[in-house]
XYZ file of C-alpha atoms in Angstrom:
191
model
C -29.452 0.570 -12.144
C -26.300 1.638 -14.021
C -25.483 4.073 -11.204
C -25.800 1.254 -8.666
C -23.432 -0.955 -10.733
C -20.874 1.862 -10.982
C -20.933 2.252 -7.202
C -20.435 -1.509 -6.698
C -17.524 -1.769 -9.139
C -14.853 -0.277 -6.844
C -15.895 -2.626 -4.037
C -15.746 -5.566 -6.441
C -12.135 -4.739 -7.325
C -11.130 -4.479 -3.669
C -12.932 -7.760 -2.998
C -10.987 -9.434 -5.803
C -7.728 -8.055 -4.411
C -8.678 -9.352 -0.960
C -9.395 -12.821 -2.336
C -5.953 -12.990 -3.931
C -4.318 -11.722 -0.728
C -6.000 -14.620 1.110
C -4.478 -16.980 -1.463
C -1.064 -15.444 -0.751
C -1.564 -15.732 3.000
C -2.512 -19.367 2.415
C 1.001 -19.935 1.085
C 0.645 -19.700 -2.697
C 2.860 -16.694 -3.280
C 3.591 -17.345 -6.955
C -0.064 -17.830 -7.929
C -1.021 -14.753 -5.909
C 1.644 -12.701 -7.695
C 0.349 -13.836 -11.112
C -3.266 -13.042 -10.240
C -2.367 -9.642 -8.776
C -0.351 -8.841 -11.899
C -3.408 -9.765 -13.970
C -5.506 -7.339 -11.928
C -2.813 -4.686 -12.373
C -3.011 -5.162 -16.142
C -6.811 -4.828 -15.956
C -6.622 -1.609 -13.926
C -3.835 -0.051 -15.953
C -1.378 2.627 -14.882
C -4.177 5.226 -14.858
C -6.802 3.196 -12.987
C -8.476 4.229 -9.756
C -5.683 5.325 -7.404
C -7.216 3.569 -4.385
C -7.211 0.299 -6.310
C -3.700 0.853 -7.658
C -2.406 1.726 -4.191
C -3.965 -1.352 -2.606
C -2.899 -3.637 -5.419
C 0.698 -2.367 -5.575
C 0.942 -2.578 -1.769
C 0.053 -6.273 -1.864
C 2.024 -6.980 -5.030
C 5.130 -5.809 -3.175
C 4.559 -8.598 -0.649
C 4.727 -11.240 -3.378
C 8.092 -10.186 -4.807
C 11.223 -12.307 -4.399
C 13.678 -9.514 -5.217
C 13.926 -6.582 -2.758
C 14.399 -4.155 -5.666
C 11.107 -5.317 -7.195
C 9.435 -5.076 -3.794
C 10.657 -1.486 -3.484
C 9.360 -0.630 -6.963
C 5.853 -1.881 -6.084
C 5.870 -0.111 -2.728
C 6.864 3.124 -4.499
C 3.963 2.627 -6.937
C 1.628 2.205 -3.970
C 2.878 5.439 -2.395
C 2.560 7.311 -5.686
C -1.047 6.171 -6.113
C -1.810 7.128 -2.501
C -0.378 10.587 -3.126
C -2.561 10.952 -6.227
C -5.676 10.122 -4.254
C -4.755 12.256 -1.256
C -4.044 15.205 -3.565
C -7.166 14.597 -5.658
C -5.070 14.370 -8.829
C -6.677 11.286 -10.378
C -10.245 10.061 -10.299
C -9.585 6.947 -12.331
C -11.785 8.341 -15.108
C -9.553 9.810 -17.827
C -11.129 12.774 -19.541
C -13.478 13.620 -16.678
C -13.081 16.841 -14.775
C -12.176 16.403 -11.146
C -14.238 18.015 -8.411
C -11.719 19.114 -5.801
C -13.801 21.894 -4.258
C -14.421 22.655 -0.601
C -16.131 19.293 -0.040
C -12.845 17.427 -0.526
C -14.481 15.226 -3.150
C -11.935 13.683 -5.507
C -14.336 12.452 -8.152
C -15.598 8.865 -8.126
C -13.176 7.727 -5.416
C -14.662 10.362 -3.133
C -13.802 11.557 0.319
C -14.015 8.041 1.796
C -11.176 6.880 -0.485
C -9.028 9.844 0.521
C -9.671 9.113 4.200
C -8.876 5.417 3.719
C -5.608 6.318 2.025
C -4.512 8.516 4.938
C -4.844 5.483 7.216
C -2.676 3.522 4.759
C 0.294 5.945 4.899
C 1.892 4.561 8.085
C 2.023 1.087 6.540
C 3.176 2.394 3.153
C 6.108 4.247 4.714
C 6.888 1.339 7.043
C 7.091 -1.016 4.072
C 9.366 1.393 2.222
C 11.621 1.675 5.275
C 11.836 -2.122 5.470
C 12.617 -2.288 1.731
C 15.460 0.194 2.136
C 16.868 -1.797 5.071
C 16.939 -4.913 2.849
C 18.759 -2.873 0.199
C 21.291 -1.571 2.762
C 20.106 2.030 2.440
C 19.711 3.040 6.104
C 19.345 6.794 5.485
C 16.383 6.241 3.157
C 14.977 3.737 5.653
C 15.208 6.304 8.465
C 13.439 8.908 6.344
C 10.498 6.582 5.743
C 10.326 5.259 9.286
C 10.061 8.880 10.508
C 7.265 9.473 8.002
C 5.542 6.273 9.148
C 5.721 7.390 12.788
C 4.405 10.874 11.920
C 1.493 9.383 9.963
C 0.422 7.132 12.876
C -1.837 9.816 14.320
C -4.621 8.659 11.962
C -4.496 5.035 13.131
C -7.164 3.767 15.480
C -6.302 2.137 18.796
C -7.138 -1.327 17.487
C -5.324 -4.459 16.374
C -4.248 -3.044 13.026
C -3.119 0.315 14.405
C -1.296 -1.266 17.325
C 0.385 -3.790 15.013
C 1.635 -1.072 12.663
C 2.876 1.058 15.573
C 4.676 -1.954 17.081
C 6.334 -2.791 13.748
C 7.447 0.842 13.399
C 8.932 0.657 16.900
C 10.830 -2.542 16.085
C 12.253 -1.054 12.905
C 13.157 2.174 14.702
C 15.134 0.103 17.201
C 16.865 -1.800 14.431
C 17.847 1.460 12.721
C 18.962 3.107 15.974
C 22.416 2.965 17.539
C 21.527 0.054 19.799
C 19.289 -1.652 17.219
C 17.308 -4.792 17.798
C 19.791 -7.097 16.021
C 20.111 -10.774 16.809
C 17.480 -12.116 14.444
C 14.587 -10.437 16.263
C 11.516 -10.092 14.089
C 11.030 -6.613 12.655
C 9.395 -4.822 9.765
C 5.868 -4.449 8.500
C 3.129 -6.784 9.677
C 3.178 -9.005 6.583
C 2.594 -12.693 6.269
C 5.194 -14.290 4.044
C 5.642 -17.977 3.409
């Protein structure tokens, strides 16, 4: 029974994050930010990297200041890198199993695979942050990384939306950019 509860716990955290994201998408940005910050406090800086990545990714969307948004997006990327590299299982003091199976402890191979599919969006968001902060060279670096990471995206609504947003931002950053108030950036819903 305890093993079954441990397996359900990660899903419960992602479910809670998803519920707060729905609140944000419903237009209550401030309440969503407060609830996500509460979850961040619960998880802690050394919590499960999949949870920290997901949470920081969505926390960035609730920020009013572009510098704060960048800081959260950088936290999301750092947590993704931890999971992809198998550096953190979310269980301090436990040995990590990073053998030939690719298992990264309790987050497992599925978490590492899920994170790889998150990279295009993570880099896209960082590129958009750097555009807002008038740092086009940093934005170009991340938009190139986003484009390179797209190979893992499925040919579905999410994958096509991320690829389209990357294309729009690439145009904006190019010599003949998309200017003129055209919508660009990551596929985020903001009030």
